[in-house]
Coordinates of C-alpha atoms in Angstrom, one line a residue:
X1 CA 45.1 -8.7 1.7
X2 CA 44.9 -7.2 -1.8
X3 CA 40.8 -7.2 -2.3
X4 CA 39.4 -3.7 -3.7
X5 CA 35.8 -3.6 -4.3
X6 CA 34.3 -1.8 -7.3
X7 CA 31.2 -1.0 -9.3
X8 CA 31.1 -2.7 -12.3
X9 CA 32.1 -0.5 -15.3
X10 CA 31.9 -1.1 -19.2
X11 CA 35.9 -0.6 -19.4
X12 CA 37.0 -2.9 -17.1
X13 CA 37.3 -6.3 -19.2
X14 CA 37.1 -9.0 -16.3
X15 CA 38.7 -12.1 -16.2
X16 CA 36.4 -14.2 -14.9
X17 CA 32.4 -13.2 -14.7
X18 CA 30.5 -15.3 -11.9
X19 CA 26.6 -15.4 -11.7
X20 CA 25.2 -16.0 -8.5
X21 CA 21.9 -17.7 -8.9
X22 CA 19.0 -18.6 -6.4
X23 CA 17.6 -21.8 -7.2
X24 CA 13.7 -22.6 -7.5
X25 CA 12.3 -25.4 -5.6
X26 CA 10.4 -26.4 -8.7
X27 CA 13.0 -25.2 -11.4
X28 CA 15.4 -27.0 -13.5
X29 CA 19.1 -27.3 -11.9
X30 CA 21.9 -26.0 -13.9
X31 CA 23.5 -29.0 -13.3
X32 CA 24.2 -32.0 -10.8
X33 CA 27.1 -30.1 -9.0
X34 CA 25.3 -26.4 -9.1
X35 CA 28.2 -25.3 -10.4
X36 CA 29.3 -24.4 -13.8
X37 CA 33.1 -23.6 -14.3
X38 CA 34.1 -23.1 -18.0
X39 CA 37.6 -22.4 -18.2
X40 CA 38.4 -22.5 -21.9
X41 CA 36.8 -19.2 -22.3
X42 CA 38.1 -15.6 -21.7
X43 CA 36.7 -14.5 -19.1
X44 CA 36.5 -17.4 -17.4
X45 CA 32.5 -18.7 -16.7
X46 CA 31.3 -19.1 -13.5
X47 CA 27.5 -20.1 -12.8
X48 CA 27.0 -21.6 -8.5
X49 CA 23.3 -22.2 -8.2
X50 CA 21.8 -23.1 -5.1
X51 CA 18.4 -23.1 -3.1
X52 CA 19.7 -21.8 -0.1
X53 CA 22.6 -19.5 1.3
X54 CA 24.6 -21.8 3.0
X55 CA 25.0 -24.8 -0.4
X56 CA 25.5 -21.3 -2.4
X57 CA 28.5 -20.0 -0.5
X58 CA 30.0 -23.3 -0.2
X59 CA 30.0 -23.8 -4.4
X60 CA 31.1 -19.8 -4.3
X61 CA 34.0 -20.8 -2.2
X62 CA 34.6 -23.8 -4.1
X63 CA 34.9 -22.3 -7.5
X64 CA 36.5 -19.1 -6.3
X65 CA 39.5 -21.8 -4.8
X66 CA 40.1 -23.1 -8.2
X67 CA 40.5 -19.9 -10.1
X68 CA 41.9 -17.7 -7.4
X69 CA 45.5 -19.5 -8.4
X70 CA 44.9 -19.0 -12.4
X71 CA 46.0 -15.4 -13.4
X72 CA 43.3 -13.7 -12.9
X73 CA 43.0 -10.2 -11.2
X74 CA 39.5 -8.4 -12.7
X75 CA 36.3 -10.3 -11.4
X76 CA 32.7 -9.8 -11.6
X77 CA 30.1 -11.1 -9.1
X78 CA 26.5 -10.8 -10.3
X79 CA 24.4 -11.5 -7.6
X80 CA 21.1 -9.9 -8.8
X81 CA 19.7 -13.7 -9.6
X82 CA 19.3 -13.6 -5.4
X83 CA 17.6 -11.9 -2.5
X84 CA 19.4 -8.7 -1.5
X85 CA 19.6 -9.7 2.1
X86 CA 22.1 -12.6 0.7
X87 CA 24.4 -10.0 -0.6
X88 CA 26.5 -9.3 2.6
X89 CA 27.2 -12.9 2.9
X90 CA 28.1 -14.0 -0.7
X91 CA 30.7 -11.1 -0.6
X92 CA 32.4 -12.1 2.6
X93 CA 32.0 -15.4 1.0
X94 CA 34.4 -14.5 -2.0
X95 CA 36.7 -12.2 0.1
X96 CA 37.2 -15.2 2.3
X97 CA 38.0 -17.5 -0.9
X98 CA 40.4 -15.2 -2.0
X99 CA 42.0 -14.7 0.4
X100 CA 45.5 -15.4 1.3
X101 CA 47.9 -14.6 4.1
X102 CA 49.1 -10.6 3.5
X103 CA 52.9 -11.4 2.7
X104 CA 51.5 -13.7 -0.1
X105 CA 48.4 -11.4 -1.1
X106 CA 47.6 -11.4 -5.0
X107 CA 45.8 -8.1 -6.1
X108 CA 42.2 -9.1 -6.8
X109 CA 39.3 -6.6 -8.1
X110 CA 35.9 -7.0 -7.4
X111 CA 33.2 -5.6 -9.4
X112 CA 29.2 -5.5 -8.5
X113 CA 26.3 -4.5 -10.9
X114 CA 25.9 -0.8 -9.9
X115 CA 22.6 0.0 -7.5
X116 CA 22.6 -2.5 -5.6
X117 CA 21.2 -2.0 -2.4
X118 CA 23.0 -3.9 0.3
X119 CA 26.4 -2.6 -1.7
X120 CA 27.9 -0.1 0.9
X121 CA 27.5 -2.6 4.1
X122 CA 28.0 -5.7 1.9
X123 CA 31.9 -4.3 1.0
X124 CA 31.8 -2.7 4.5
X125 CA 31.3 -6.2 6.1
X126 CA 33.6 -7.9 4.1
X127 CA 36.4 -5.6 4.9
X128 CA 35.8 -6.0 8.6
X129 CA 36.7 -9.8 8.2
X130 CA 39.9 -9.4 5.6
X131 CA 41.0 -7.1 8.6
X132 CA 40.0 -9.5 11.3
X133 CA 41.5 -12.3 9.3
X134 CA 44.9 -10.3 9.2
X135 CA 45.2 -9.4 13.0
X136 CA 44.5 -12.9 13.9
X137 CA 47.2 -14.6 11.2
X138 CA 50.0 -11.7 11.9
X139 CA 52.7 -13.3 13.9
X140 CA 52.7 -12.8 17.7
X141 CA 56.1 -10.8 17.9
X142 CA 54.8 -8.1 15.8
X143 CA 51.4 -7.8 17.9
X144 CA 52.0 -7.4 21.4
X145 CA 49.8 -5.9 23.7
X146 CA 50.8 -2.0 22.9
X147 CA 51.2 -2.8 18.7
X148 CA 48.2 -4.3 19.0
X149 CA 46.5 -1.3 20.7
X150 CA 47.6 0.9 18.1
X151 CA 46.5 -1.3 15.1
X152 CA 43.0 -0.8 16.6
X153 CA 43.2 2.9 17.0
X154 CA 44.8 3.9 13.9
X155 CA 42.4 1.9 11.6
X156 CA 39.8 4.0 12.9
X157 CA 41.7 7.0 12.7
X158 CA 42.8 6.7 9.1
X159 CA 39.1 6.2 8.3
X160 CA 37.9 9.4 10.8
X161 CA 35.7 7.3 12.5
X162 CA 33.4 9.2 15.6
X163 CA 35.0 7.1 18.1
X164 CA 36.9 8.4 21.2
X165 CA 39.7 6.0 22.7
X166 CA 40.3 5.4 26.1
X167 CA 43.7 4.0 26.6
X168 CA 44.8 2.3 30.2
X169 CA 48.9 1.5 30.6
X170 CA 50.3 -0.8 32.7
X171 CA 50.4 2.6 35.2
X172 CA 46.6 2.8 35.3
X173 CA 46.2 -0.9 35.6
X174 CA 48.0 -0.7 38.6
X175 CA 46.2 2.2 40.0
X176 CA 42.7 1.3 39.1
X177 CA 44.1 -2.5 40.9
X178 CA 43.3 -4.5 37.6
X179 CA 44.4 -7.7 39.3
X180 CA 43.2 -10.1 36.7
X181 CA 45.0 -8.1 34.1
X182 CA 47.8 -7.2 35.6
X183 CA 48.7 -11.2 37.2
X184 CA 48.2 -12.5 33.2
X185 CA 50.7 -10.2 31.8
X186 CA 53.2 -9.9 34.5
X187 CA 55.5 -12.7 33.4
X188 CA 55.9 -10.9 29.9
X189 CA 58.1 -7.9 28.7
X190 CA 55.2 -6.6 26.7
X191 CA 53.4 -5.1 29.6
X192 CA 49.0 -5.2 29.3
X193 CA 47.4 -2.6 28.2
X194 CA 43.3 -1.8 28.5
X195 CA 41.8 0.0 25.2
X196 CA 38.1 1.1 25.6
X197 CA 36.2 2.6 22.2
X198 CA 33.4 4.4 22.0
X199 CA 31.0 5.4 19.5
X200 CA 27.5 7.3 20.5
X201 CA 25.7 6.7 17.2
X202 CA 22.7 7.4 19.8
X203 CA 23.1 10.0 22.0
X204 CA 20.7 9.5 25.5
X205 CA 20.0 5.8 24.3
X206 CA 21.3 2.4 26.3
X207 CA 25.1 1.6 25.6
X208 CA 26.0 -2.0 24.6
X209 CA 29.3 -3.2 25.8
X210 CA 31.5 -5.5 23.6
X211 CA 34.5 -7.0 25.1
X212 CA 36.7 -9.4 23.3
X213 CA 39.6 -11.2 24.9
X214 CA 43.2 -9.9 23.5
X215 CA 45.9 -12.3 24.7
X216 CA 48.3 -11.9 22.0
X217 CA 50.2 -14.9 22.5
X218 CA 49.1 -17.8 25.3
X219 CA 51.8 -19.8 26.0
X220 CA 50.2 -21.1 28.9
X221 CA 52.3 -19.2 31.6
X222 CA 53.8 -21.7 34.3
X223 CA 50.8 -24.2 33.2
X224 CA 52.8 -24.5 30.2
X225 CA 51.1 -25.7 26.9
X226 CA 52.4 -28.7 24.9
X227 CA 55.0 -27.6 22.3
X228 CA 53.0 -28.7 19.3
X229 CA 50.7 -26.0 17.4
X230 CA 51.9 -23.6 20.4
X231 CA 52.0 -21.2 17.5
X232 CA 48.1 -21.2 16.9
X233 CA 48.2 -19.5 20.0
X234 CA 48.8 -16.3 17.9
X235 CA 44.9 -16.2 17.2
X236 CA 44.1 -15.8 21.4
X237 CA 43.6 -11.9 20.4
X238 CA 40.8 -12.9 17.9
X239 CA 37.7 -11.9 20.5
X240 CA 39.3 -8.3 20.6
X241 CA 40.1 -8.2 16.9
X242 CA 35.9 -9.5 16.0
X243 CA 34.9 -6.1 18.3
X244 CA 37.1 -3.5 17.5
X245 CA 35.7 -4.4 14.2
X246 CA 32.2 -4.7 15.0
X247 CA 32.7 -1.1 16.5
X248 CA 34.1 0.6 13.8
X249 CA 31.8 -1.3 11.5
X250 CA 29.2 0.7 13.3
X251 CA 30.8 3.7 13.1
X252 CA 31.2 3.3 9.7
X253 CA 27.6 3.0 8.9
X254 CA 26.8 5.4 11.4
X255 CA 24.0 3.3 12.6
X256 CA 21.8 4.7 15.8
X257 CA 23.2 2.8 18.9
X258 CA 26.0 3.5 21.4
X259 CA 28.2 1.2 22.1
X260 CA 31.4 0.7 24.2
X261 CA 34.1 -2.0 23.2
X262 CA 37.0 -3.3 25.9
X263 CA 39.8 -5.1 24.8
X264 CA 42.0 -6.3 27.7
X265 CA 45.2 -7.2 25.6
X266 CA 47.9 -9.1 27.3
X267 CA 51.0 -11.9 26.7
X268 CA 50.7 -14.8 28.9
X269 CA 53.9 -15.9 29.2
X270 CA 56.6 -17.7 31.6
X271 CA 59.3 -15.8 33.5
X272 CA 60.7 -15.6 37.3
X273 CA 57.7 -12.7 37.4
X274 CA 55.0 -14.5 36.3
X275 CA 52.0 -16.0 38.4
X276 CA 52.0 -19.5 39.9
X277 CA 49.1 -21.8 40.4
X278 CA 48.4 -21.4 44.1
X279 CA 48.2 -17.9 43.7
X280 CA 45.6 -15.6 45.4
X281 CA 44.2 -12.4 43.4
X282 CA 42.5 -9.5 44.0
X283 CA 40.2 -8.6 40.8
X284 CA 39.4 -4.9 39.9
X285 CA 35.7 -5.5 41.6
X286 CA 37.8 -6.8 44.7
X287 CA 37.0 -10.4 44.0
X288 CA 39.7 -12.6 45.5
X289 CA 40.5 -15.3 43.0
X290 CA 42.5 -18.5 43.9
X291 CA 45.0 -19.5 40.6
X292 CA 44.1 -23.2 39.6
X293 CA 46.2 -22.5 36.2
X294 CA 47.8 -20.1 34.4
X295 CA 46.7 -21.8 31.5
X296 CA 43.0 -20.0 32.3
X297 CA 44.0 -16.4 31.9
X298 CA 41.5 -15.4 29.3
X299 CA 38.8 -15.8 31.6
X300 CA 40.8 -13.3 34.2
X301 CA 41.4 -10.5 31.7
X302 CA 37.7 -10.6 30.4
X303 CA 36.6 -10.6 34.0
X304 CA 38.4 -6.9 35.0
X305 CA 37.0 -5.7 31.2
X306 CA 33.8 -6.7 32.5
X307 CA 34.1 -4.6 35.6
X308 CA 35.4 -1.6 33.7
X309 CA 32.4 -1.9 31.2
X310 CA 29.9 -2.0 34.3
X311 CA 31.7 1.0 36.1
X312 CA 31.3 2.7 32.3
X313 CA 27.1 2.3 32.5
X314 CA 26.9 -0.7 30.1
X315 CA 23.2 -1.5 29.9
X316 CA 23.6 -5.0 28.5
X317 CA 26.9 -6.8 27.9
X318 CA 28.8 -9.6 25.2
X319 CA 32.1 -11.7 25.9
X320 CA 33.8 -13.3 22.7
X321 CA 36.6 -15.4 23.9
X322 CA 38.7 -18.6 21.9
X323 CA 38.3 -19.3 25.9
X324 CA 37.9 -23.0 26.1
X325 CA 39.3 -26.6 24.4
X326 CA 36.6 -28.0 26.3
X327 CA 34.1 -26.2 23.4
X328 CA 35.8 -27.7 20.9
X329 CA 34.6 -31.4 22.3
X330 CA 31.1 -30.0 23.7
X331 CA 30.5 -28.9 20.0
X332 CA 33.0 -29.9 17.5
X333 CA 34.0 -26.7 15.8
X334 CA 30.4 -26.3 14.6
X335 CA 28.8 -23.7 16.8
X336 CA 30.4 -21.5 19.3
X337 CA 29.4 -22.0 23.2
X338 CA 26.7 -19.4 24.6
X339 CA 26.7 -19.4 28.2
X340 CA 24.5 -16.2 29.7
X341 CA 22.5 -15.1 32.2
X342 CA 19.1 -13.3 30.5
X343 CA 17.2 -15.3 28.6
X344 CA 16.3 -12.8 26.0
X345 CA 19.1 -11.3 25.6
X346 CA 20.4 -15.1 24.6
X347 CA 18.0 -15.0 22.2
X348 CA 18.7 -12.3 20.6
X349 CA 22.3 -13.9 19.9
X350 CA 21.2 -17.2 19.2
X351 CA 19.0 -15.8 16.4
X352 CA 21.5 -13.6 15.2
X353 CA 23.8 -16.6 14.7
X354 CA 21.2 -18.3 12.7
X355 CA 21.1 -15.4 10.3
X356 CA 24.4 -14.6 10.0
X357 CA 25.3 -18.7 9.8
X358 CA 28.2 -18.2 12.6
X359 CA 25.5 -19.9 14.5
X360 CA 25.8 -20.8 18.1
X361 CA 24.4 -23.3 21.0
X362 CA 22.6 -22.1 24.4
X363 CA 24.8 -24.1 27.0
X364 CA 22.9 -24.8 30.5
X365 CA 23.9 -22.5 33.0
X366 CA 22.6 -24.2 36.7
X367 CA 23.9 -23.8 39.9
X368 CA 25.7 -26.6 39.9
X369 CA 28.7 -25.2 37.2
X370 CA 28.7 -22.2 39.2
X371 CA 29.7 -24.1 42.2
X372 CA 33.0 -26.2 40.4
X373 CA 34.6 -22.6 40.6
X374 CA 34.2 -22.5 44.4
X375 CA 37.6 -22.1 46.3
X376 CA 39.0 -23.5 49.9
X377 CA 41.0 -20.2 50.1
X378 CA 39.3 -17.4 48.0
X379 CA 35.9 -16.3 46.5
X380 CA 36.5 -18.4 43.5
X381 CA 38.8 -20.2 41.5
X382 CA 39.6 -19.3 38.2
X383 CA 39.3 -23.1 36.6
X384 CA 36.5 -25.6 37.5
X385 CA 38.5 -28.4 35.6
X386 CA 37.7 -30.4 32.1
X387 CA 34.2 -31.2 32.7
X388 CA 31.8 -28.8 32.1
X389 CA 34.7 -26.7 31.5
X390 CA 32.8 -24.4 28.9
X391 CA 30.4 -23.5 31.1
X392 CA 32.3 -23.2 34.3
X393 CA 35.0 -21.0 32.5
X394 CA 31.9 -18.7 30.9
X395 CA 30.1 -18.3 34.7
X396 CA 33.5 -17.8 36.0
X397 CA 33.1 -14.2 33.6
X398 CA 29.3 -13.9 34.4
X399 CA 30.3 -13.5 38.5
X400 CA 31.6 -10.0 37.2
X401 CA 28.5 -9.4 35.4
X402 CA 26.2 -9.1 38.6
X403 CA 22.7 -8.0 37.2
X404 CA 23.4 -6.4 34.1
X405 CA 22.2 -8.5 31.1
X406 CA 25.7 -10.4 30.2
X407 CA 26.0 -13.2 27.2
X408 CA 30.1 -15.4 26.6
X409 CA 30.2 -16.4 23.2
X410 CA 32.8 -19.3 22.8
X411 CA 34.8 -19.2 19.5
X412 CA 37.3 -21.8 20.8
X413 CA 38.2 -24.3 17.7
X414 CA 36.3 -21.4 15.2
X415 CA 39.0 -18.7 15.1
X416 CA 41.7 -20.5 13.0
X417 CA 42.6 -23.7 11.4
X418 CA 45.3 -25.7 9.6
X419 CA 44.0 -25.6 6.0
X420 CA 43.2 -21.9 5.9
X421 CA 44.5 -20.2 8.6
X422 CA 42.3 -17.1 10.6
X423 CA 38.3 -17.6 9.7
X424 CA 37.3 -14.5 10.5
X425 CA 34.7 -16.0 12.7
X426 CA 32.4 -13.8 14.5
X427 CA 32.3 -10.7 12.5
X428 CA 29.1 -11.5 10.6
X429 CA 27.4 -13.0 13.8
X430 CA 28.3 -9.6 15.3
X431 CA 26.9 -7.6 12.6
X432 CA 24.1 -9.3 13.6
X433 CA 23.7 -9.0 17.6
X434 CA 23.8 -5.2 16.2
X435 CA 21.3 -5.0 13.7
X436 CA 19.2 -6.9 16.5
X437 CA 20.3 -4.3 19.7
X438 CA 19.0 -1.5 17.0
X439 CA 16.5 -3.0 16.7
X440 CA 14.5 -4.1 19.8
X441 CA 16.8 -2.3 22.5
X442 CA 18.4 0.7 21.1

């Protein structure tokens, strides 16, 4: 994705200048829309007025659609007519309009009024979710488990980030008896691979842990998936992507905290190797775990992250997963699922999501959905069925979590769609959880 971000300079002329205007309750609107778009001019005009964040990145995004296919490559965004905390958001807001997949990427430039305060992390932020974007639409074949890895790692590496990688092949999986990792990827050629980062922003402080499930393509396994829109299955990896991000975000700004993000990357595919349904596992924490369907891997793979992350002196603990279709019926692609076991720390994430508008839904978490993963034959079973599958499939991951303060965020149905492809969902809500952890727990 071609999106540079500059100051704004007298020799750059722009082609289109767009002011970005906070509305007063009691004040005149610019017009009906709250949008002015006056294309007849050079530079094009672009005035989106609003009295809130959310109705002014929704006219940003729907003027920045409209010009982003005229010839245009030089734009200014003024956003001094609004609070400085908006900032962040209206420039993910016009990277995301912009945006297109990288084999079709246009070359836009990006210009700000220099001084702004929220400038560095603003550009910073919206980077973070071009990048997630472009993990998440890449195609499957060129992202296996390893690639994938190695994407993470040399990102950082290219920008000398202060974080040290821990890298676990298929040979440590095996010693360290990841069963959960090792049973998902066994059926593919692209053996699993465990990548832990760390950044100590914060040296003596508590360590957050960040996992994100990385299953780079889900076919399904044995519990094969239906054949249509198989190949959204590309954007399973998008929990690991939204981490690694929100680490080296961190890194970047060198904020005070420590934090430790686990991506358990595997291919969950079909073969003569591959597990069955009937199965009985042996986690990494020595869990036995009964195989109900291979189709509910993500789940297994988070769990033995989860255990690593524990063993590693985590002091509180996050799950982002596209784990669930049932969380696309229980909330209809509007919030993401948050299933957890501390009440405060949920509340620090529920919050966050209202800040960050990635906004999310505390799901109940009673005995009672514990129980549907109860097995006949093992501790559990990895799949408590459709109902109250979202929060069966999230306590499933919070049995690995035993006392430690432990939150699943559910990005099933957030992650990608038809019309546009990746979202990029997460990243913001992330930035948030941070600034939060920094805040009342760092």
């Amino acid at each position: 994705m071609a999106i540079s971000w500059h100051t704004k300079s007298a020799h750059v002329a722009f082609d289109v200048e767009m002011i970005c205007r906070r509305s007063h309750p009691q004040g005149e609107s610019l017009s009906s829309a709250g949008i002015v778009l006056d294309t007849s001019r050079q530079p094009v005009k672009i005035v989106c007025e609003a009295k809130d964040l959310e109705a002014l990145q929704r006219k940003i995004a729907s003027a920045l659609n409209f010009v982003k296919d005229l010839d245009v490559m030089h734009i200014l965004c003024d956003m001094s007519e609004t609070p400085d905390t908006w900032w962040p958001h209206i420039l993910v807001t016009v990277a995301q309009s912009l945006y297109t997949v990288p084999n079709q990427a246009k070359e836009f430039k990006v210009y700000v009024s220099p001084g702004e305060r929220s400038w560095e992390y603003a550009k910073r932020l919206a980077d973070s979710v071009i990048w997630v974007k472009d993990l998440v639409n890449m195609p499957p074949n060129l992202k296996p488990p390893q690639a994938l890895a190695t994407l993470f790692q040399n990102r950082a590496r290219e920008k000398n980030l202060p974080i040290n990688w821990h890298r676990l092949e298929l040979e440590d999986l095996i010693q360290m008896q990841a069963g959960g990792m090792l049973a998902v990827g066994q059926g593919s050629a692209n053996p699993p691979v465990l990548l832990a980062g760390r950044y100590e922003g914060k040296p003596g402080s508590p360590w957050l842990g960040l996992i994100g499930k990385g299953i780079t393509f889900d076919s399904g396994g044995i519990s094969l998936k239906p054949a249509e829109n198989m190949g959204r299955l590309k954007a399973d990896m998008t929990g690991s992507a939204v981490m690694m991000a929100a680490l080296e975000l961190a890194a970047e700004m060198h904020w005070p905290m420590n934090i430790l993000a686990v991506a358990p990357l595997a291919e969950n595919l079909p073969d003569g190797a591959a597990y069955r349904p009937g199965d009985v596992i042996t986690m990494m924490d020595k869990t036995t775990v009964e195989i109900a369907s291979t189709d509910a891997e993500g789940r297994l793979v988070l769990a033995d992250a989860l255990t690593y992350a524990l063993e590693s002196h985590v002091s509180h603990v996050i799950d982002m997963a596209t784990l669930t279709g049932t969380n696309v019926i229980a909330l209809g692609g509007v919030r993401a699922g948050l299933v957890f076991n501390d009440e405060r720390w949920a509340e620090c994430i529920f919050q966050a999501g209202e800040s960050s508008l990635e906004k999310v839904w505390k799901l109940p978490h009673d005995k009672a959905y514990q129980d549907m993963n109860k097995s006949l034959v093992a501790d559990l079973k990895n799949s408590g069925g459709r109902a109250g599958g979202t929060i069966s499939a999230g306590l499933f991951i919070g049995h690995f979590a035993k006392s430690v303060p432990w939150a699943h965020i559910d990005i099933a149905g957030m992650a990608i769609n038809d019309k546009n492809g990746a979202t990029g969902f997460g990243m913001l809500l992330m930035a948030e959880v941070m600034q939060c952890w920094i805040r009342d727990y760092a």
